[in-house]
mmCIF file of C-alpha atoms in Angstrom:
data_model
loop_
_atom_site.group_PDB
_atom_site.id
_atom_site.type_symbol
_atom_site.label_atom_id
_atom_site.label_comp_id
_atom_site.label_asym_id
_atom_site.label_seq_id
_atom_site.Cartn_x
_atom_site.Cartn_y
_atom_site.Cartn_z
ATOM 1 C CA MET Y 1 28.711 82.835 -100.918
ATOM 2 C CA GLU Y 2 29.886 80.838 -97.936
ATOM 3 C CA SER Y 3 26.984 80.651 -95.357
ATOM 4 C CA ARG Y 4 28.287 81.060 -91.470
ATOM 5 C CA LYS Y 5 26.647 79.311 -88.768
ATOM 6 C CA ARG Y 6 26.295 81.229 -85.717
ATOM 7 C CA TYR Y 7 26.519 79.575 -82.430
ATOM 8 C CA LEU Y 8 24.938 80.755 -79.520
ATOM 9 C CA ALA Y 9 26.611 80.068 -75.381
ATOM 10 C CA PRO Y 10 24.459 77.739 -73.364
ATOM 11 C CA ALA Y 11 21.859 79.260 -71.417
ATOM 12 C CA VAL Y 12 19.528 78.635 -68.203
ATOM 13 C CA ILE Y 13 16.115 78.384 -69.428
ATOM 14 C CA LYS Y 14 14.570 76.986 -66.868
ATOM 15 C CA GLN Y 15 15.149 76.334 -63.077
ATOM 16 C CA VAL Y 16 13.402 73.305 -61.299
ATOM 17 C CA SER Y 17 13.663 72.911 -57.429
ATOM 18 C CA VAL Y 18 13.276 69.017 -56.014
ATOM 19 C CA GLU Y 19 11.418 68.286 -53.022
ATOM 20 C CA LEU Y 20 12.477 64.552 -51.583
ATOM 21 C CA GLU Y 21 10.624 62.894 -48.822
ATOM 22 C CA ALA Y 22 12.935 60.425 -48.129
ATOM 23 C CA ASP Y 23 17.043 60.785 -48.084
ATOM 24 C CA LEU Y 24 18.597 59.450 -51.556
ATOM 25 C CA LEU Y 25 20.603 57.144 -51.540
ATOM 26 C CA ALA Y 26 19.905 56.513 -48.269
ATOM 27 C CA ALA Y 27 21.059 52.972 -47.363
ATOM 28 C CA SER Y 28 23.129 50.590 -49.662
ATOM 29 C CA THR Y 29 21.556 46.801 -50.676
ATOM 30 C CA ILE Y 30 24.522 44.763 -49.829
ATOM 31 C CA GLN Y 31 24.039 43.697 -46.538
ATOM 32 C CA PRO Y 32 27.048 43.138 -44.245
ATOM 33 C CA ASP Y 33 27.812 39.136 -45.210
ATOM 34 C CA SER Y 34 27.193 39.518 -48.374
ATOM 35 C CA LYS Y 35 30.682 37.898 -50.273
ATOM 36 C CA VAL Y 36 32.064 39.831 -53.151
ATOM 37 C CA ASN Y 37 33.558 37.371 -55.927
ATOM 38 C CA THR Y 38 36.136 39.338 -58.021
ATOM 39 C CA MET Y 39 37.395 38.108 -61.087
ATOM 40 C CA GLY Y 40 41.411 39.475 -60.236
ATOM 41 C CA GLN Y 41 44.507 39.196 -61.869
ATOM 42 C CA GLU Y 42 47.360 37.461 -61.521
ATOM 43 C CA VAL Y 43 50.308 39.422 -59.423
ATOM 44 C CA VAL Y 44 53.706 38.731 -60.270
ATOM 45 C CA THR Y 45 56.102 39.853 -58.102
ATOM 46 C CA MET Y 46 59.969 40.721 -59.563
ATOM 47 C CA ASP Y 47 63.075 41.457 -57.815
ATOM 48 C CA PHE Y 48 64.990 44.048 -59.359
ATOM 49 C CA SER Y 49 67.575 44.074 -57.314
ATOM 50 C CA GLN Y 50 70.182 41.218 -58.850
ATOM 51 C CA SER Y 51 72.715 42.784 -60.898
ATOM 52 C CA SER Y 52 72.271 40.726 -63.867
ATOM 53 C CA PHE Y 53 69.326 43.175 -64.346
ATOM 54 C CA ASN Y 54 70.893 46.173 -64.160
ATOM 55 C CA GLN Y 55 72.895 48.033 -67.668
ATOM 56 C CA GLU Y 56 76.845 49.559 -67.183
ATOM 57 C CA TRP Y 57 76.665 51.687 -69.760
ATOM 58 C CA GLU Y 58 80.228 53.045 -71.444
ATOM 59 C CA LYS Y 59 81.758 55.520 -70.432
#
């Protein structure tokens, strides 16, 4: 005999109100004179306007 598991839909069991005395995330920690260094990725610009790139299919 197989026993089947019973699944119940999720339900809200408790509500909690939060009262903040100050704004949450009110100011950024980065200063205006801060420098950001990124690792980046090399960008290669390709020119596909040349006829050698286009393929002409036989009809």
